[in-house]
mmCIF file of N, CA and C in Angstrom:
data_model
loop_
_atom_site.group_PDB
_atom_site.id
_atom_site.type_symbol
_atom_site.label_atom_id
_atom_site.label_comp_id
_atom_site.label_asym_id
_atom_site.label_seq_id
_atom_site.Cartn_x
_atom_site.Cartn_y
_atom_site.Cartn_z
ATOM 1 N N MET A 365 -24.891 -14.267 -7.732
ATOM 2 C CA MET A 365 -24.972 -14.806 -8.858
ATOM 3 C C MET A 365 -23.994 -13.976 -9.511
ATOM 4 N N SER A 366 -24.085 -12.480 -9.260
ATOM 5 C CA SER A 366 -23.290 -11.509 -10.171
ATOM 6 C C SER A 366 -21.734 -11.855 -10.816
ATOM 7 N N CYS A 367 -21.068 -12.377 -9.655
ATOM 8 C CA CYS A 367 -19.963 -12.859 -9.925
ATOM 9 C C CYS A 367 -19.800 -14.059 -11.145
ATOM 10 N N PHE A 368 -20.557 -14.705 -11.279
ATOM 11 C CA PHE A 368 -20.565 -15.562 -12.445
ATOM 12 C C PHE A 368 -21.194 -14.841 -13.642
ATOM 13 N N ARG A 369 -21.711 -13.714 -13.684
ATOM 14 C CA ARG A 369 -21.952 -12.904 -14.965
ATOM 15 C C ARG A 369 -20.939 -12.230 -15.249
ATOM 16 N N LEU A 370 -20.333 -11.728 -14.217
ATOM 17 C CA LEU A 370 -18.922 -10.824 -14.815
ATOM 18 C C LEU A 370 -17.851 -12.016 -14.919
ATOM 19 N N LEU A 371 -17.818 -13.037 -14.875
ATOM 20 C CA LEU A 371 -16.672 -13.802 -14.883
ATOM 21 C C LEU A 371 -17.216 -14.267 -16.935
ATOM 22 N N CYS A 372 -18.299 -14.507 -16.937
ATOM 23 C CA CYS A 372 -18.733 -14.746 -18.193
ATOM 24 C C CYS A 372 -18.473 -13.646 -19.216
ATOM 25 N N GLU A 373 -18.973 -12.665 -18.970
ATOM 26 C CA GLU A 373 -18.627 -11.222 -19.791
ATOM 27 C C GLU A 373 -16.927 -11.190 -19.989
ATOM 28 N N GLU A 374 -16.390 -11.556 -18.798
ATOM 29 C CA GLU A 374 -14.612 -11.087 -19.328
ATOM 30 C C GLU A 374 -14.598 -12.366 -20.419
ATOM 31 N N ALA A 375 -14.980 -13.195 -19.995
ATOM 32 C CA ALA A 375 -14.549 -14.384 -20.614
ATOM 33 C C ALA A 375 -15.303 -14.213 -22.302
ATOM 34 N N ASP A 376 -15.809 -13.262 -22.462
ATOM 35 C CA ASP A 376 -16.517 -13.318 -23.989
ATOM 36 C C ASP A 376 -15.711 -11.899 -24.464
ATOM 37 N N ILE A 377 -15.172 -11.095 -22.978
ATOM 38 C CA ILE A 377 -14.165 -10.136 -23.515
ATOM 39 C C ILE A 377 -12.727 -10.634 -24.646
ATOM 40 N N ARG A 378 -12.340 -11.680 -23.831
ATOM 41 C CA ARG A 378 -11.181 -12.059 -23.949
ATOM 42 C C ARG A 378 -11.278 -13.011 -24.879
ATOM 43 N N CYS A 379 -12.130 -13.718 -25.388
ATOM 44 C CA CYS A 379 -12.337 -14.813 -26.099
ATOM 45 C C CYS A 379 -12.601 -13.974 -27.661
ATOM 46 N N GLY A 380 -13.236 -12.851 -27.529
ATOM 47 C CA GLY A 380 -13.652 -11.898 -29.002
ATOM 48 C C GLY A 380 -12.306 -11.292 -29.237
ATOM 49 N N ALA A 381 -11.634 -11.266 -28.490
ATOM 50 C CA ALA A 381 -10.219 -10.179 -28.813
ATOM 51 C C ALA A 381 -9.132 -11.552 -29.281
ATOM 52 N N ASP A 382 -9.330 -12.451 -28.824
ATOM 53 C CA ASP A 382 -8.060 -13.250 -29.475
ATOM 54 C C ASP A 382 -8.955 -14.467 -30.451
ATOM 55 N N GLU A 383 -10.090 -14.349 -30.866
ATOM 56 C CA GLU A 383 -10.759 -15.318 -31.771
ATOM 57 C C GLU A 383 -10.715 -16.739 -31.297
ATOM 58 N N MET A 384 -10.972 -16.856 -30.310
ATOM 59 C CA MET A 384 -10.745 -18.647 -29.760
ATOM 60 C C MET A 384 -12.264 -18.893 -28.823
ATOM 61 N N ALA A 385 -12.194 -19.780 -28.990
ATOM 62 C CA ALA A 385 -13.710 -20.418 -28.464
ATOM 63 C C ALA A 385 -13.871 -20.119 -26.859
ATOM 64 N N VAL A 386 -14.895 -19.778 -26.485
ATOM 65 C CA VAL A 386 -15.073 -19.315 -24.655
ATOM 66 C C VAL A 386 -15.001 -20.477 -23.966
ATOM 67 N N THR A 387 -15.261 -21.512 -24.675
ATOM 68 C CA THR A 387 -15.044 -22.867 -23.455
ATOM 69 C C THR A 387 -13.547 -23.382 -23.505
ATOM 70 N N GLN A 388 -12.703 -23.042 -24.406
ATOM 71 C CA GLN A 388 -11.592 -23.214 -24.449
ATOM 72 C C GLN A 388 -10.663 -22.748 -22.985
ATOM 73 N N LEU A 389 -10.987 -21.458 -22.732
ATOM 74 C CA LEU A 389 -10.651 -20.368 -21.531
ATOM 75 C C LEU A 389 -11.367 -20.485 -20.586
ATOM 76 N N LEU A 390 -12.811 -21.030 -20.848
ATOM 77 C CA LEU A 390 -13.609 -21.218 -19.398
ATOM 78 C C LEU A 390 -14.307 -22.499 -19.416
ATOM 79 N N PRO A 391 -13.891 -23.749 -19.594
ATOM 80 C CA PRO A 391 -14.857 -24.627 -19.629
ATOM 81 C C PRO A 391 -16.306 -24.894 -19.612
ATOM 82 N N ASN A 392 -16.507 -24.211 -18.032
ATOM 83 C CA ASN A 392 -17.805 -24.393 -17.660
ATOM 84 C C ASN A 392 -18.679 -23.805 -18.102
ATOM 85 N N TYR A 393 -18.138 -22.495 -19.434
ATOM 86 C CA TYR A 393 -19.097 -21.463 -19.408
ATOM 87 C C TYR A 393 -20.617 -21.654 -19.482
ATOM 88 N N ASN A 394 -20.833 -22.609 -20.044
ATOM 89 C CA ASN A 394 -22.443 -22.592 -19.823
ATOM 90 C C ASN A 394 -23.070 -22.768 -19.170
ATOM 91 N N VAL A 395 -22.491 -23.719 -17.878
ATOM 92 C CA VAL A 395 -22.936 -23.798 -16.524
ATOM 93 C C VAL A 395 -22.967 -22.269 -15.951
ATOM 94 N N TYR A 396 -22.065 -21.964 -16.102
ATOM 95 C CA TYR A 396 -21.687 -20.343 -15.457
ATOM 96 C C TYR A 396 -22.327 -19.703 -15.879
ATOM 97 N N SER A 397 -23.023 -19.477 -16.962
ATOM 98 C CA SER A 397 -24.283 -18.332 -17.657
ATOM 99 C C SER A 397 -25.349 -18.872 -16.917
ATOM 100 N N GLU A 398 -25.557 -20.097 -17.106
ATOM 101 C CA GLU A 398 -26.839 -20.643 -16.555
ATOM 102 C C GLU A 398 -27.021 -19.986 -14.895
ATOM 103 N N LEU A 399 -26.004 -20.252 -14.169
ATOM 104 C CA LEU A 399 -26.132 -19.927 -12.877
ATOM 105 C C LEU A 399 -26.025 -18.582 -12.563
ATOM 106 N N ALA A 400 -25.502 -17.354 -13.659
ATOM 107 C CA ALA A 400 -25.959 -16.065 -13.576
ATOM 108 C C ALA A 400 -27.230 -15.509 -13.821
ATOM 109 N N ALA A 401 -27.875 -16.341 -14.841
ATOM 110 C CA ALA A 401 -29.257 -16.307 -14.969
ATOM 111 C C ALA A 401 -30.081 -16.572 -14.097
ATOM 112 N N THR A 402 -29.879 -17.444 -13.365
ATOM 113 C CA THR A 402 -30.456 -18.092 -12.231
ATOM 114 C C THR A 402 -31.782 -17.235 -11.323
ATOM 115 N N SER A 403 -30.918 -16.245 -10.860
ATOM 116 C CA SER A 403 -31.238 -15.545 -9.536
ATOM 117 C C SER A 403 -32.347 -14.437 -10.221
ATOM 118 N N THR A 404 -32.111 -14.178 -11.490
ATOM 119 C CA THR A 404 -32.998 -13.170 -12.205
ATOM 120 C C THR A 404 -34.217 -13.826 -12.467
ATOM 121 N N VAL A 405 -33.773 -15.401 -12.883
ATOM 122 C CA VAL A 405 -35.006 -16.225 -13.531
ATOM 123 C C VAL A 405 -36.065 -16.790 -12.420
ATOM 124 N N LEU A 406 -35.628 -17.067 -11.308
ATOM 125 C CA LEU A 406 -36.546 -17.723 -10.473
ATOM 126 C C LEU A 406 -37.029 -16.401 -9.307
ATOM 127 N N PRO A 407 -38.296 -16.214 -9.368
ATOM 128 C CA PRO A 407 -38.665 -15.185 -8.261
ATOM 129 C C PRO A 407 -39.339 -16.050 -7.225
ATOM 130 N N THR A 408 -39.326 -17.636 -7.418
ATOM 131 C CA THR A 408 -40.159 -18.211 -6.562
ATOM 132 C C THR A 408 -39.711 -18.502 -4.759
ATOM 133 N N GLY A 409 -38.485 -17.949 -4.455
ATOM 134 C CA GLY A 409 -38.167 -18.340 -3.366
ATOM 135 C C GLY A 409 -36.639 -18.831 -3.328
ATOM 136 N N ARG A 410 -36.316 -19.109 -1.578
ATOM 137 C CA ARG A 410 -34.986 -19.646 -1.678
ATOM 138 C C ARG A 410 -34.984 -21.071 -1.897
ATOM 139 N N ALA A 411 -35.683 -21.605 -1.763
ATOM 140 C CA ALA A 411 -35.753 -22.899 -1.613
ATOM 141 C C ALA A 411 -35.539 -23.718 -3.209
ATOM 142 N N ALA A 412 -36.359 -23.143 -4.164
ATOM 143 C CA ALA A 412 -36.275 -23.208 -5.384
ATOM 144 C C ALA A 412 -35.049 -23.101 -5.926
ATOM 145 N N LEU A 413 -34.232 -21.473 -5.469
ATOM 146 C CA LEU A 413 -33.341 -21.059 -6.238
ATOM 147 C C LEU A 413 -31.966 -22.506 -5.636
ATOM 148 N N GLN A 414 -32.282 -22.555 -4.670
ATOM 149 C CA GLN A 414 -31.133 -23.806 -4.013
ATOM 150 C C GLN A 414 -31.395 -25.129 -4.501
ATOM 151 N N LYS A 415 -32.330 -25.326 -5.127
ATOM 152 C CA LYS A 415 -32.598 -26.885 -6.015
ATOM 153 C C LYS A 415 -32.247 -26.249 -7.196
ATOM 154 N N ARG A 416 -32.100 -25.175 -8.155
ATOM 155 C CA ARG A 416 -31.416 -24.978 -9.293
ATOM 156 C C ARG A 416 -30.026 -24.576 -9.495
ATOM 157 N N ILE A 417 -29.573 -24.388 -8.146
ATOM 158 C CA ILE A 417 -28.290 -23.904 -8.208
ATOM 159 C C ILE A 417 -27.556 -25.467 -7.884
ATOM 160 N N MET A 418 -28.222 -26.394 -7.286
ATOM 161 C CA MET A 418 -27.635 -27.776 -7.029
ATOM 162 C C MET A 418 -27.600 -28.431 -8.314
ATOM 163 N N ALA A 419 -29.198 -28.107 -9.102
ATOM 164 C CA ALA A 419 -28.862 -29.177 -10.502
ATOM 165 C C ALA A 419 -27.954 -28.851 -11.313
ATOM 166 N N LEU A 420 -27.531 -27.412 -11.003
ATOM 167 C CA LEU A 420 -26.385 -26.808 -12.299
ATOM 168 C C LEU A 420 -25.263 -27.341 -11.493
ATOM 169 N N LEU A 421 -24.993 -27.439 -10.331
ATOM 170 C CA LEU A 421 -23.719 -27.638 -10.171
ATOM 171 C C LEU A 421 -23.299 -29.279 -10.449
ATOM 172 N N ARG A 422 -24.295 -29.767 -10.561
ATOM 173 C CA ARG A 422 -24.405 -31.362 -10.974
ATOM 174 C C ARG A 422 -24.054 -31.063 -12.565
ATOM 175 N N LYS A 423 -24.240 -30.338 -13.208
ATOM 176 C CA LYS A 423 -23.804 -30.161 -14.714
ATOM 177 C C LYS A 423 -22.581 -29.913 -14.994
ATOM 178 N N ILE A 424 -21.564 -29.223 -14.112
ATOM 179 C CA ILE A 424 -20.234 -29.326 -14.365
ATOM 180 C C ILE A 424 -19.330 -30.186 -15.264
ATOM 181 N N GLU A 425 -18.965 -30.247 -15.813
ATOM 182 C CA GLU A 425 -18.163 -31.269 -16.315
ATOM 183 C C GLU A 425 -16.721 -31.272 -16.387
ATOM 184 N N VAL A 426 -16.294 -30.398 -16.104
ATOM 185 C CA VAL A 426 -14.697 -29.816 -16.153
ATOM 186 C C VAL A 426 -14.330 -29.459 -14.514
ATOM 187 N N SER A 427 -14.387 -30.249 -13.735
ATOM 188 C CA SER A 427 -14.212 -30.057 -12.231
ATOM 189 C C SER A 427 -12.484 -29.403 -12.085
ATOM 190 N N THR A 428 -12.628 -28.235 -11.502
ATOM 191 C CA THR A 428 -11.550 -27.780 -10.812
ATOM 192 C C THR A 428 -11.570 -27.792 -9.085
ATOM 193 N N SER A 429 -10.421 -27.537 -8.663
ATOM 194 C CA SER A 429 -10.392 -27.870 -6.743
ATOM 195 C C SER A 429 -11.558 -26.521 -6.123
ATOM 196 N N GLY A 430 -12.183 -25.411 -7.061
ATOM 197 C CA GLY A 430 -13.027 -24.742 -6.097
ATOM 198 C C GLY A 430 -14.324 -25.065 -6.663
ATOM 199 N N ASN A 431 -14.778 -25.434 -7.711
ATOM 200 C CA ASN A 431 -16.263 -26.361 -8.006
ATOM 201 C C ASN A 431 -16.563 -27.304 -6.993
ATOM 202 N N SER A 432 -15.420 -28.246 -7.187
ATOM 203 C CA SER A 432 -15.770 -29.460 -6.147
ATOM 204 C C SER A 432 -15.718 -29.459 -5.112
ATOM 205 N N GLN A 433 -14.939 -28.181 -4.327
ATOM 206 C CA GLN A 433 -15.371 -28.111 -2.967
ATOM 207 C C GLN A 433 -16.288 -27.542 -2.698
ATOM 208 N N VAL A 434 -17.037 -26.380 -3.294
ATOM 209 C CA VAL A 434 -18.473 -26.259 -3.299
ATOM 210 C C VAL A 434 -19.604 -27.324 -3.579
ATOM 211 N N SER A 435 -19.390 -28.443 -4.454
ATOM 212 C CA SER A 435 -20.221 -29.589 -4.571
ATOM 213 C C SER A 435 -20.152 -30.223 -3.339
ATOM 214 N N ASN A 436 -19.231 -30.741 -2.581
ATOM 215 C CA ASN A 436 -18.854 -31.561 -1.780
ATOM 216 C C ASN A 436 -19.505 -30.818 -0.230
ATOM 217 N N LYS A 437 -19.147 -29.801 -0.391
ATOM 218 C CA LYS A 437 -19.684 -28.699 0.621
ATOM 219 C C LYS A 437 -21.542 -28.823 0.802
ATOM 220 N N SER A 438 -21.903 -28.519 -0.497
ATOM 221 C CA SER A 438 -23.176 -28.319 -0.377
ATOM 222 C C SER A 438 -23.721 -29.863 -0.256
ATOM 223 N N LEU A 439 -23.106 -31.036 -0.718
ATOM 224 C CA LEU A 439 -23.657 -32.257 -1.091
ATOM 225 C C LEU A 439 -23.517 -32.853 0.618
ATOM 226 N N PHE A 440 -22.696 -32.591 1.540
ATOM 227 C CA PHE A 440 -22.470 -32.586 3.149
ATOM 228 C C PHE A 440 -23.512 -31.880 3.640
ATOM 229 N N MET A 441 -23.587 -30.658 3.696
ATOM 230 C CA MET A 441 -24.788 -29.795 3.887
ATOM 231 C C MET A 441 -26.380 -30.501 3.535
ATOM 232 N N ASN A 442 -26.514 -30.749 2.460
ATOM 233 C CA ASN A 442 -27.957 -31.589 2.398
ATOM 234 C C ASN A 442 -27.798 -32.741 3.091
ATOM 235 N N LEU A 443 -27.068 -33.750 3.442
ATOM 236 C CA LEU A 443 -26.998 -34.713 3.840
ATOM 237 C C LEU A 443 -27.798 -34.786 5.515
ATOM 238 N N TYR A 444 -26.871 -33.735 5.795
ATOM 239 C CA TYR A 444 -27.490 -33.445 7.334
ATOM 240 C C TYR A 444 -28.255 -32.405 7.911
ATOM 241 N N GLN A 445 -29.120 -32.055 6.739
ATOM 242 C CA GLN A 445 -29.951 -31.168 6.901
ATOM 243 C C GLN A 445 -31.334 -31.991 7.383
#
């Protein structure tokens, strides 16, 4: 999850210097920042963490090839487990 934290930090730095909205550079910024915080917020176990991640993936508004592949793969894995 630290990769999402670093991505959000980079977007904050980049947008602060250019005085542009962070969501212009990173449209799913809010979801990514929640994903970054999820691993530190949920000490309840792996199943709870997976449910939280799936819920956050459903909140993604702007689809890219990367996040759509993750959504499709995780949906496929959930159907056949």
